[in-house]
Amino acid sequence: MKMLLGHEWVDRSDTIDVRDPFDNSLIDTVPSANAEDVQIALVTAYAARETARKMTTYERSQVLLKTASIVADNLEDFARTIAREGSKTINEARGEARRTVNTLTISGEEAKRLTGETIPFDSFPGGEVRRGYFERVPIGVVLAIPPFHDPLNLVAHKLGPAIAGGNSVILKPATVTPLSALKLTEAFIEAGLPAGVLQCLTGHGAILGDALVSDKRVRMVSFTGGLEAGEHIANRAGLKKIGMELGSNSPVIVWKDSDLEWAAETCVSGAFWAAGQNCIGVQRIYIHRDVYDRFRNDFVARTKAYTIGDKMDETTNMGPMITEAEAKRVESWVAEAVEIGATVLTGGGRTGALMEPTVLENVPENATIHHSEVFGPAVNLYPVDDLDEAIAKANSVDFGLHSAGFSNDLTICHRMAEGLDSGSVIINDSTDYRLDSMPFGGVKNSGLGKEGIRFSLAEMTEPKVVCWYLPGVG
Ligand code: NAP
């Protein structure tokens, strides 16, 4: 595919192969943008911020709703692209494509709810002769940098609110999964988005990133990805807004009075969705000792029943990791944990990029797989005796995006909701739950700022005050 640079779809002699991680087959190639392309993108986006700003609320909303309907009309095509270039099975990919329609629809609706407020200038002596208000105006040029594992919906989570807010956007998709982003860009253009308001620049973040991120014409960097790249970008950004949606290491507490079967069912899905490459995937489960054996046996049996393999096969539960190198990393983290005392209850093996769904217990706290983000199909089980102990252990890592707790006792649920230190606490479901309109973002090393359309829209616009001096009034 070509990339959208300036006002045109362009090729470059330098290209990047986009391969299916299941069998390494070549799906397509995309241009590898260079330093000159970065400058074209910046000049174009800076000029197009005026075009974007002048679009009426109605026009922005219509473009977003039309884009949503294009995705809806071509759902299977989008789903196949997600599944082929990434790790998701075709069924998981269909789910992501459906959510993308939702994300764009919400964006189209929220565009019309972007309002300001009157300001009580007479609330201080001397203000009797002043009247005024603030409105929310576009921030300008937004640089959108999404990760690989939700290659369509997480792109929509940036483009939707950026366009709803009247901004121009430079999108730099993940190098391994650029095709879904390019197709979504095509849909926006087909829906009537004016030229230049959106560009999609394909290429390596490590090569293009600094010039984009540090440029003063960019007023906001909206980043979703790992801590390392996030910190690098934050250090380079200079005086601009940054939205940081980073990784996590999500804990779940299963109390003794829970619906244990439901907890096991939904936590297995939450641990292995997208082969565990999921920022809100379940990584650590703290289970009341009285029900530990029962929960563990059910959890392991359900994991063993998982089918792994060809993503395009309708019956496959879990596909490969994004690369063989990533699968090797998870395999080595499992081996390290075992070496210092952990037990593998099931899984642990690897064939190419296919890492088996893996369940561990007796994992020491100094094991990398305990304290770092695994971002792969491995989950740790721990028995606990006391709720305060469970909450303290759940909170003991440097991340805090989602946490979850299961119990049928309201007081226990409240204690978990109040005690768990994360952006969201999910009660009686796994951490792997998100509504696309809810505020979404983490504490600690999980990030800064919130996504979820209304909340991104607030980040991607700024209040502008209009104050009238009216000596005839008051
Ligand atoms: P990543 O390696 O950090 O890459 C994310 C994006 O940043 C990619 O587009 C990448 O481009 C780009 N990038 C890398 N270095 C850059 C630089 N120096 N300047 C500018 N851009 C740069 O993350 P990933 O492996 O794709 O995604 C997995 C991570 O995302 C996990 O840690 C996960 O938890 C996190 N995540 C967080 C959330 C959330 O909302 N909190 C949601 C989803 C995922 P290239 O592909 O070209 O390197």
Coordinates of C-alpha atoms in Angstrom, one line a residue, residues 33 188 197 262 352 379 408:
A33 CA 9.3 7.3 5.0
F188 CA -11.6 9.0 6.2
V197 CA -6.1 17.2 7.6
W262 CA -17.2 -17.3 36.0
G352 CA 8.2 -20.1 16.2
V379 CA -0.3 -15.7 33.9
N408 CA -20.3 -11.6 46.2

